[in-house]
XYZ file of C-alpha atoms in Angstrom:
655
model
C -40.152 25.735 -0.860
C -40.849 24.116 2.510
C -37.568 24.185 4.474
C -37.884 20.516 5.493
C -38.351 19.494 1.876
C -35.240 21.464 0.882
C -33.253 19.956 3.776
C -34.322 16.483 2.682
C -33.179 17.214 -0.879
C -29.819 18.460 0.362
C -29.298 15.440 2.660
C -30.100 12.955 -0.100
C -27.789 14.757 -2.522
C -24.914 15.010 -0.025
C -25.300 11.367 1.016
C -25.147 10.322 -2.642
C -21.976 12.347 -3.117
C -20.495 10.705 0.008
C -21.306 7.288 -1.502
C -19.690 8.259 -4.806
C -16.569 9.523 -3.062
C -16.018 7.085 -0.179
C -17.454 3.850 -1.598
C -17.092 4.136 -5.382
C -13.968 6.346 -5.268
C -15.559 8.336 -8.085
C -16.406 11.913 -6.993
C -18.811 13.739 -9.282
C -18.517 17.277 -7.849
C -15.657 19.423 -6.572
C -14.889 19.927 -2.879
C -16.063 23.527 -3.143
C -19.424 22.467 -4.582
C -19.790 19.832 -1.864
C -19.017 22.395 0.858
C -21.622 24.747 -0.593
C -24.346 22.094 -0.249
C -23.275 21.262 3.315
C -23.134 24.931 4.314
C -26.682 25.488 3.020
C -27.957 22.476 4.960
C -26.289 23.506 8.216
C -27.595 27.057 7.843
C -31.177 25.754 7.453
C -30.710 23.522 10.490
C -29.540 26.475 12.537
C -32.287 28.817 11.325
C -35.139 26.377 11.991
C -33.618 24.467 14.939
C -34.437 21.179 13.250
C -32.126 18.308 12.272
C -32.952 15.065 10.456
C -31.454 11.950 12.056
C -29.426 11.142 8.933
C -28.132 14.653 8.346
C -24.414 14.766 7.446
C -24.051 17.460 10.106
C -24.438 14.680 12.695
C -20.985 13.359 11.735
C -19.318 16.280 13.505
C -19.541 14.591 16.916
C -18.802 17.644 19.066
C -20.070 16.177 22.352
C -17.369 14.795 24.641
C -18.617 11.820 26.688
C -17.768 11.244 30.350
C -17.864 7.464 29.815
C -19.218 4.815 27.460
C -22.647 3.344 28.156
C -22.737 -0.450 28.069
C -25.625 -2.378 26.544
C -26.540 -5.951 25.759
C -26.429 -6.942 22.088
C -29.756 -7.940 20.522
C -28.068 -11.133 19.338
C -24.767 -12.527 20.705
C -21.646 -11.790 18.650
C -19.481 -14.894 18.584
C -15.731 -14.775 17.996
C -14.142 -17.044 15.395
C -12.359 -20.297 16.047
C -8.992 -20.400 14.304
C -6.580 -22.833 12.717
C -2.884 -21.960 12.538
C -1.778 -24.709 10.193
C -3.087 -25.690 6.795
C -3.319 -29.308 7.934
C -5.732 -28.356 10.729
C -7.751 -26.188 8.368
C -7.929 -28.960 5.787
C -9.216 -31.354 8.440
C -12.038 -28.912 9.297
C -12.962 -28.501 5.607
C -12.885 -32.285 5.066
C -15.089 -32.877 8.116
C -17.676 -30.414 6.775
C -17.635 -31.985 3.304
C -17.968 -35.454 4.802
C -21.288 -34.501 6.406
C -22.398 -32.029 3.734
C -21.036 -33.040 0.284
C -20.898 -30.318 -2.407
C -20.930 -27.568 0.223
C -19.553 -24.234 -0.968
C -17.421 -21.951 1.194
C -17.095 -18.180 1.348
C -13.459 -16.985 1.434
C -12.822 -13.462 2.801
C -10.128 -11.247 4.318
C -9.813 -11.190 8.103
C -9.602 -7.468 8.829
C -7.385 -6.387 11.711
C -9.310 -3.531 13.280
C -12.193 -3.077 15.739
C -15.476 -4.984 15.299
C -18.532 -2.709 15.262
C -22.271 -3.330 14.896
C -24.724 -0.661 13.750
C -28.492 -0.670 14.256
C -30.676 0.900 11.552
C -34.413 1.396 12.013
C -36.761 2.876 9.428
C -33.681 3.288 7.250
C -31.819 5.542 9.709
C -28.560 5.003 11.657
C -29.645 4.631 15.306
C -26.850 3.122 17.362
C -23.309 1.749 17.057
C -21.683 -0.652 19.512
C -18.348 -2.365 19.992
C -18.299 -6.161 20.181
C -17.217 -6.111 23.832
C -17.411 -9.644 25.211
C -19.970 -10.654 22.585
C -22.896 -10.332 24.990
C -22.399 -6.747 26.185
C -20.733 -3.973 24.198
C -20.077 -0.248 24.535
C -22.249 2.319 22.749
C -19.988 4.344 20.438
C -22.613 5.983 18.210
C -21.099 9.479 18.065
C -17.625 8.122 17.358
C -18.731 5.784 14.558
C -20.843 8.490 12.909
C -17.639 10.382 12.122
C -16.609 7.616 9.666
C -17.634 9.110 6.350
C -17.898 5.854 4.405
C -20.764 4.693 6.671
C -24.237 5.663 5.409
C -26.432 7.555 7.868
C -29.535 6.320 6.045
C -30.190 3.254 3.879
C -32.997 2.083 1.549
C -33.982 -0.857 3.788
C -36.719 0.354 6.151
C -37.087 -2.519 8.612
C -34.887 -2.986 11.648
C -31.475 -4.417 10.779
C -28.075 -4.776 12.465
C -24.977 -4.793 10.274
C -21.494 -5.805 11.385
C -18.100 -4.754 10.106
C -14.577 -3.715 10.999
C -13.534 -0.143 11.750
C -10.040 0.317 10.324
C -7.434 2.935 9.567
C -5.802 2.699 6.159
C -2.011 2.395 6.167
C -1.758 5.491 3.971
C -3.868 7.460 6.464
C -1.545 6.446 9.313
C 1.413 7.839 7.350
C -0.465 11.126 6.751
C -1.518 11.385 10.388
C 1.963 10.795 11.796
C 3.435 13.277 9.338
C 1.070 16.033 10.465
C 0.741 15.365 14.202
C 3.105 15.368 17.172
C 1.286 12.339 18.606
C 2.723 9.325 16.775
C 0.382 6.362 16.284
C 2.170 2.995 16.468
C 0.079 0.976 14.028
C -3.257 1.059 12.224
C -4.824 -1.562 14.501
C -4.235 0.412 17.696
C -5.021 3.678 15.910
C -8.497 2.481 14.895
C -9.347 0.937 18.262
C -8.048 3.978 20.129
C -10.031 6.333 17.911
C -13.341 4.532 18.423
C -12.814 4.151 22.160
C -11.902 7.808 22.651
C -14.515 9.752 24.597
C -14.002 12.765 22.326
C -15.531 12.132 18.859
C -13.354 14.916 17.440
C -10.322 12.696 18.070
C -12.068 9.867 16.221
C -12.823 12.166 13.315
C -9.201 13.395 13.095
C -7.967 9.863 12.337
C -10.111 9.569 9.196
C -11.191 5.967 9.766
C -12.882 3.661 7.294
C -15.123 0.610 7.675
C -15.753 -2.604 5.759
C -18.953 -4.609 6.338
C -19.303 -8.400 6.135
C -22.219 -9.638 8.272
C -25.900 -9.039 9.112
C -26.431 -10.539 12.592
C -30.079 -9.443 12.783
C -32.710 -8.456 10.223
C -36.498 -8.110 10.293
C -38.759 -8.688 7.318
C -36.213 -10.417 5.085
C -34.513 -13.812 4.871
C -30.858 -13.985 3.855
C -30.032 -17.545 2.840
C -26.274 -17.369 2.235
C -23.151 -15.330 2.834
C -23.407 -14.103 -0.759
C -26.939 -12.882 0.030
C -25.391 -10.913 2.897
C -22.843 -9.236 0.624
C -25.530 -8.452 -1.955
C -27.781 -6.939 0.733
C -24.927 -4.822 2.101
C -23.952 -3.530 -1.337
C -27.584 -2.804 -2.276
C -27.834 -0.650 0.840
C -24.632 1.249 0.050
C -22.397 -0.286 2.715
C -18.712 -0.602 1.917
C -17.895 -4.226 1.099
C -14.396 -5.286 0.093
C -14.351 -6.676 -3.430
C -12.224 -9.628 -2.269
C -14.800 -12.296 -1.421
C -14.789 -15.630 -3.211
C -16.948 -18.766 -3.348
C -14.903 -21.985 -3.393
C -15.688 -25.705 -3.487
C -12.751 -27.494 -1.899
C -9.594 -27.167 0.156
C -7.406 -27.074 -2.961
C -8.955 -23.747 -3.961
C -8.786 -22.490 -0.363
C -5.101 -23.415 -0.149
C -4.300 -21.587 -3.397
C -6.135 -18.446 -2.264
C -4.369 -18.476 1.113
C -0.993 -18.460 -0.651
C -2.085 -15.654 -2.996
C -3.317 -13.492 -0.118
C -0.226 -14.213 1.982
C 2.035 -13.151 -0.902
C 0.135 -9.952 -1.699
C -1.183 -8.756 1.675
C 1.628 -6.246 2.191
C 0.588 -4.387 -0.959
C -2.881 -3.751 0.472
C -3.710 -0.395 2.047
C -5.603 -2.278 4.743
C -4.172 -4.439 7.501
C -5.291 -8.074 7.499
C -4.009 -10.797 9.785
C -5.532 -13.784 8.027
C -8.551 -15.036 6.103
C -12.010 -16.251 7.085
C -13.644 -19.337 5.597
C -17.410 -19.693 6.127
C -19.984 -22.188 4.922
C -21.974 -20.237 2.355
C -25.377 -21.919 2.863
C -27.116 -20.557 6.002
C -29.324 -23.640 6.265
C -26.226 -25.750 6.914
C -24.884 -23.065 9.250
C -28.077 -23.245 11.282
C -27.854 -27.030 11.524
C -24.245 -26.890 12.715
C -24.943 -24.159 15.291
C -22.423 -22.825 17.810
C -20.235 -23.875 20.684
C -20.329 -21.643 23.763
C -17.800 -19.341 22.088
C -17.550 -20.031 18.350
C -19.796 -20.750 15.372
C -19.129 -24.227 13.976
C -19.672 -23.067 10.390
C -16.788 -20.566 10.164
C -13.053 -20.688 10.687
C -10.240 -18.141 10.731
C -6.790 -18.916 9.360
C -4.185 -16.520 10.747
C -0.896 -15.683 9.061
C 2.444 -15.615 10.819
C 2.863 -12.351 12.767
C 4.156 -9.357 10.835
C 4.966 -7.328 13.940
C 6.876 -8.179 17.119
C 8.758 -6.304 19.831
C 12.531 -6.277 20.264
C 15.171 -4.357 22.176
C 17.290 -1.702 20.445
C 20.939 -2.535 21.122
C 22.496 0.281 19.096
C 21.836 2.806 16.317
C 24.279 3.038 13.405
C 24.181 5.817 10.802
C 24.555 4.929 7.112
C 25.389 7.180 4.162
C 23.291 6.775 1.007
C 24.331 7.437 -2.615
C 22.842 10.949 -2.505
C 24.518 11.718 0.846
C 21.401 11.223 2.968
C 22.176 9.903 6.460
C 19.852 7.061 7.485
C 19.730 5.481 10.953
C 19.886 1.684 11.187
C 18.833 0.006 14.427
C 20.698 -3.048 15.692
C 18.118 -5.096 17.615
C 17.970 -8.287 19.633
C 17.344 -11.105 17.129
C 13.676 -11.982 16.549
C 12.099 -14.515 14.202
C 9.572 -12.602 12.114
C 7.758 -13.634 8.913
C 10.050 -16.582 8.286
C 13.370 -14.821 8.882
C 15.683 -13.932 11.752
C 15.781 -10.140 12.062
C 18.707 -8.302 13.663
C 18.494 -4.908 11.935
C 15.670 -2.495 11.217
C 15.426 0.912 9.545
C 14.252 4.318 10.673
C 13.604 7.093 8.159
C 15.796 9.820 9.679
C 16.743 11.446 12.972
C 13.418 13.305 13.047
C 11.745 9.887 12.848
C 13.738 8.770 15.912
C 12.596 11.810 17.870
C 8.952 11.549 16.774
C 8.776 7.889 17.757
C 10.816 8.512 20.943
C 13.203 5.667 20.067
C 16.079 5.132 22.502
C 18.937 2.677 22.807
C 17.980 -0.137 25.245
C 14.253 0.549 24.749
C 11.802 -2.014 23.367
C 10.210 -1.198 20.010
C 7.626 -2.584 17.600
C 9.311 -4.087 14.534
C 7.414 -4.787 11.331
C 8.530 -6.748 8.290
C 6.886 -6.636 4.878
C 7.535 -9.229 2.203
C 9.285 -6.820 -0.143
C 11.118 -4.406 2.174
C 13.614 -4.702 4.980
C 12.240 -4.511 8.543
C 11.324 -1.135 9.988
C 10.668 0.196 13.473
C 7.050 1.286 13.852
C 7.200 2.849 17.298
C 8.175 2.633 20.955
C 6.814 -0.275 23.014
C 8.385 0.625 26.373
C 11.463 2.196 27.925
C 13.803 0.475 30.388
C 15.921 1.927 33.223
C 18.916 1.633 30.852
C 17.246 3.577 28.005
C 19.351 6.401 26.622
C 18.848 9.019 23.923
C 20.205 8.552 20.420
C 22.796 11.213 19.571
C 22.900 12.394 15.965
C 26.494 12.514 14.629
C 27.827 15.900 13.559
C 30.345 14.526 11.062
C 29.939 11.957 8.282
C 30.738 8.407 9.483
C 32.322 7.674 6.077
C 34.419 10.719 5.172
C 34.511 12.826 8.353
C 33.060 15.954 6.768
C 30.640 18.107 8.803
C 27.024 17.117 8.123
C 24.314 19.484 6.917
C 20.836 19.455 8.426
C 17.622 20.705 6.799
C 14.153 20.654 8.382
C 13.859 16.872 8.148
C 16.944 15.170 6.692
C 20.675 15.147 7.429
C 23.193 15.040 4.557
C 26.863 14.641 3.816
C 27.561 17.249 1.110
C 30.937 15.741 0.137
C 29.309 14.241 -2.976
C 32.493 13.559 -4.975
C 34.769 12.643 -2.078
C 32.709 10.539 0.338
C 33.684 6.832 -0.054
C 30.233 5.547 1.000
C 28.440 7.730 -1.556
C 30.876 6.785 -4.311
C 30.484 3.071 -3.638
C 26.676 3.181 -3.481
C 26.446 5.205 -6.703
C 28.590 2.564 -8.421
C 26.402 -0.240 -7.021
C 23.337 1.575 -8.353
C 24.979 2.036 -11.756
C 25.669 -1.722 -12.012
C 22.271 -2.866 -10.719
C 19.813 -4.971 -12.708
C 17.421 -2.103 -13.430
C 20.294 0.142 -14.529
C 23.286 -1.138 -16.562
C 22.557 -4.725 -15.456
C 26.180 -5.788 -14.939
C 25.630 -9.254 -13.525
C 27.997 -10.472 -10.820
C 29.041 -6.987 -9.651
C 27.684 -6.932 -6.088
C 28.140 -4.456 -3.227
C 31.131 -6.486 -2.082
C 32.637 -6.552 -5.566
C 32.269 -2.779 -5.949
C 33.899 -2.345 -2.538
C 36.889 -4.382 -3.770
C 37.092 -2.249 -6.955
C 37.113 0.969 -4.915
C 39.671 -0.296 -2.426
C 42.101 -1.917 -4.877
C 41.755 0.237 -7.993
C 40.647 3.572 -6.487
C 37.559 3.645 -8.705
C 35.450 6.754 -8.161
C 33.456 7.144 -11.378
C 31.395 4.616 -13.360
C 33.416 5.025 -16.557
C 36.467 3.618 -14.724
C 34.733 0.228 -14.586
C 35.247 -0.074 -18.343
C 39.012 0.447 -17.951
C 39.410 -2.694 -15.842
C 41.302 -5.506 -17.568
C 41.152 -9.228 -16.882
C 44.693 -8.906 -15.504
C 43.390 -6.377 -12.957
C 40.396 -8.471 -11.909
C 42.251 -11.735 -11.349
C 44.429 -10.049 -8.721
C 41.370 -9.646 -6.460
C 40.740 -12.041 -3.573
C 38.669 -15.109 -4.580
C 38.674 -14.108 -8.267
C 39.448 -17.263 -10.266
C 39.690 -17.546 -14.053
C 35.987 -18.220 -14.661
C 34.716 -15.485 -12.344
C 37.211 -13.002 -13.795
C 36.185 -13.832 -17.369
C 32.456 -13.602 -16.566
C 32.610 -10.230 -14.804
C 34.908 -8.751 -17.449
C 32.536 -9.903 -20.204
C 29.479 -8.625 -18.317
C 31.043 -5.168 -17.936
C 31.968 -4.970 -21.608
C 28.588 -6.331 -22.738
C 26.684 -3.652 -20.818
C 27.644 -0.871 -23.240
C 24.339 -0.778 -25.131
C 21.643 -0.237 -22.498
C 18.162 0.914 -23.400
C 17.740 4.648 -22.916
C 15.518 4.308 -19.834
C 18.061 2.050 -18.083
C 20.892 4.477 -18.830
C 18.885 7.429 -17.490
C 18.112 5.436 -14.339
C 21.780 4.371 -13.998
C 22.935 7.998 -13.808
C 21.290 8.260 -10.382
C 19.612 11.614 -10.956
C 17.745 12.611 -7.801
C 14.053 11.583 -7.689
C 14.245 9.551 -10.919
C 13.083 5.986 -10.377
C 12.546 3.210 -12.940
C 9.045 4.394 -13.896
C 10.089 8.033 -14.357
C 13.133 6.968 -16.396
C 10.818 5.031 -18.738
C 8.493 8.026 -19.106
C 11.421 10.311 -19.956
C 12.934 7.835 -22.424
C 9.579 7.291 -24.116
C 9.012 11.043 -24.479
C 12.463 12.240 -25.601
C 13.508 9.030 -27.427
C 17.229 9.995 -27.551
C 19.676 10.873 -24.779
C 20.738 14.035 -26.569
C 17.178 15.415 -26.558
C 16.755 14.448 -22.906
C 20.060 16.028 -21.856
C 19.267 19.303 -23.591
C 15.631 19.560 -22.522
C 14.586 22.782 -20.825
C 12.542 22.916 -17.637
C 9.402 23.753 -19.637
C 10.011 20.846 -22.019
C 10.492 18.463 -19.088
C 7.227 19.631 -17.537
C 5.362 18.509 -20.657
C 6.160 14.870 -19.815
C 3.161 13.232 -18.144
C 3.572 12.622 -14.383
C 6.817 14.669 -14.170
C 6.596 17.002 -11.173
C 8.423 20.317 -10.798
C 10.896 18.880 -8.279
C 11.902 16.167 -10.780
C 12.246 18.605 -13.671
C 14.324 20.988 -11.577
C 16.553 18.119 -10.404
C 17.240 17.101 -14.014
C 18.135 20.665 -15.025
C 20.498 21.000 -12.044
C 22.105 17.621 -12.784
C 23.092 18.647 -16.311
C 24.311 22.055 -15.105
C 27.007 20.263 -13.055
C 30.226 20.092 -15.123
C 31.378 16.978 -13.280
C 28.252 15.078 -14.351
C 28.747 16.177 -17.968
C 32.360 14.980 -17.873
C 31.344 11.573 -16.476
C 28.809 11.122 -19.296
C 31.411 12.215 -21.858
C 33.906 9.690 -20.532
C 31.265 6.932 -20.648
C 30.559 7.715 -24.303
C 34.308 7.714 -25.094
C 34.452 4.151 -23.753
C 31.689 3.034 -26.069
C 28.551 3.313 -23.938
C 25.709 3.914 -26.382
C 22.150 4.244 -25.003
C 19.661 2.738 -27.439
C 17.107 5.260 -28.625
C 13.446 4.517 -28.045
C 11.575 4.077 -31.281
C 7.867 3.887 -30.569
C 6.118 0.960 -32.202
C 3.447 2.949 -34.024
C 2.099 -0.205 -35.622
C 1.836 -2.116 -32.336
C -1.558 -3.395 -31.198
C -1.279 -1.356 -27.968
C -0.220 1.855 -29.715
C -1.432 4.962 -27.785
C -3.148 2.785 -25.147
C -2.538 3.182 -21.414
C -2.686 0.123 -19.150
C -2.914 -0.236 -15.379
C -1.971 -3.598 -13.822
C -3.552 -4.890 -10.618
C -3.618 -8.203 -8.773
C -1.388 -11.258 -9.104
C -0.728 -12.735 -12.546
C 0.110 -16.435 -12.934
C 1.785 -16.559 -16.354
C 3.823 -13.340 -15.969
C 5.238 -11.079 -13.353
C 3.794 -7.569 -13.579
C 7.116 -6.358 -14.954
C 7.032 -8.978 -17.718
C 3.434 -8.098 -18.626
C 4.410 -4.435 -18.730
C 7.287 -5.212 -21.078
C 4.914 -7.065 -23.418
C 2.627 -4.033 -23.472
C 5.431 -1.527 -24.061
C 6.923 -3.714 -26.817
C 3.644 -3.316 -28.670
C 3.460 0.461 -28.318
C 1.486 0.691 -25.063
C 2.176 2.598 -21.870
C 1.987 1.540 -18.214
C 0.466 3.818 -15.578
C 0.441 3.292 -11.823
C -3.027 4.741 -11.240
C -6.472 4.454 -12.806
C -7.974 7.594 -14.343
C -10.285 8.557 -17.161
C -7.220 8.385 -19.448
C -6.759 4.654 -18.707
C -7.551 2.459 -21.724
C -7.521 -0.973 -20.039
C -6.945 -2.519 -16.620
C -5.189 -5.900 -16.674
C -6.536 -7.707 -13.597
C -5.070 -10.813 -12.015
C -6.065 -12.511 -8.768
C -6.532 -10.624 -5.468
C -7.201 -7.282 -7.107
C -7.333 -4.100 -5.064
C -8.846 -0.628 -5.183
C -7.611 -0.014 -8.750
C -10.080 -2.643 -9.946
C -12.949 -0.971 -8.067
C -12.075 2.425 -9.483
C -11.882 1.009 -13.026
C -15.378 -0.443 -12.629
C -16.753 2.849 -11.319
C -15.207 4.770 -14.232
C -16.342 2.242 -16.817
C -12.762 1.308 -17.782
C -12.470 -1.948 -19.745
C -11.102 -4.869 -17.715
C -8.900 -7.596 -19.228
C -8.329 -10.808 -17.314
C -5.082 -12.721 -17.738
C -6.479 -15.145 -20.322
C -7.843 -12.235 -22.407
C -4.375 -10.690 -22.340
C -2.667 -13.950 -23.364
C -5.126 -14.379 -26.254
C -4.447 -10.830 -27.476
C -0.696 -11.463 -27.423
C -1.059 -14.780 -29.275
C -3.354 -13.386 -31.977
C -1.688 -9.954 -32.050
C -5.247 -8.666 -32.183
C -8.056 -7.481 -29.889
C -10.417 -9.872 -31.648
C -11.092 -12.162 -28.677
């Protein structure tokens, strides 16, 4: 066979596999098989000293540049005007509708990365440029070619320029910082720094991604709307985020803004707002541009999720397993609707990696569902001083133990902080659900009644409780009743309440569903535990070690003596969801995800956190993510919320 013909076959096959893997998230061959194809191609290129422009070997980017060449864009790239209040945004929408009634709007994410344009000619990737000042940008072709989700060739043969955002996924930032001495501060800076690095190998090491959303220039084809743009991009195998909506009025826009604002922290991408565009390009053309902005598009930016603050002190806290966690005391900042004075760091190694010092300024980030955390160092001050790791436990005074990453207090049964936090965990909603027993209440129990073990909670009398500060008759009666009424937890909640290392709510449910009784769970061997789906070796080993500890066995025995009786799991074999596995994605309106999951499990179904070929159905709400895309690519059946409600009402899949 002609070597060029064989090279062309290999390139087309490899590019298709790249599309399957990076765009559809549905690989169809193993890594070894992929490497074999690439090795054959690169060998042919070396033997014949010939390389096609769209060869995957061109992603390597070995050449280090001395500087970036600057060039003028074929068409100007305008920035977006923005509105920071809903009232201002509504006024803009109303003004458009006044002049153009029945106009539809495109509603999209505003990606927080680096804007890039790519020129294709005769179907081949020719040149990539940064936005620059909108008139002149920097040529970053070699750097952008390292992004594997970008096609090096496309079906469209005429000249076309596509525009998108180079980003780094949040999960990739975590992986990078875990494996590299250089600590990247955030995904925004990581992506921009990677593209604008003169060494393409540095760009490649950060494993960037790119989402496309515009076609600033195209020859031989007319695109008449923003939806035409998305269709064109998808047809030519560009990565387009599945979150793009067409809406008619501000009411719909307002609802979507709230949905995105409430769910944005769950995304693996960083967004700082949304973009609203007029969908019809004829109207866009009539409206035109100002000197800086298009008049037919508007950005709405969310409140900042990241600010800088000064570290005033570092305190060290003891967790229920003995792990020592640093807590930073910072100068108060107002972030995401709250005043922040404290922020977490993972461990002492985290402090050293991020070069955090007392009296230094740091980046602080707050997500909707977690307490604030320190992302990295902003700048040192003349007063900056190193953080010293304590050698003894701040709670019990025992010498601390250090492994490669974490620091622990090993005084498991005698450390007051560990005892108190284990009791708080035992009483929590997802465990024994003893309402009214807070951290402060547990602290009072430990201080006044010397409680060390959970079974001692059930020995408390109303006469004991009423002696506590601020405990009146009603509060005393309620807490006493709540303690006594907690004696019949479901098996999964009891397993979770025990606080076995590495067992969260989901794992506790899996174990309860598999073993059905506590006795079978307690006596399970390592091999039996490994048969439970999604149970890793470290979890199985932790369970075995937990039940080998005589103190743990005695605590459980004492709980049972006091009447605690975990309710066995009896699978509903006649339920409509029997033997079906569901994955939930997006925001539901009629249920929380937890409530929907309970409805599924009540009817014999199972909840999984990830989509696979074993998934029976995906229940999709609003603002779905990558799970939805993967379900589509695998041909998994999708249920919307109304489908799900109808199934529950009819107790049947007959929709």
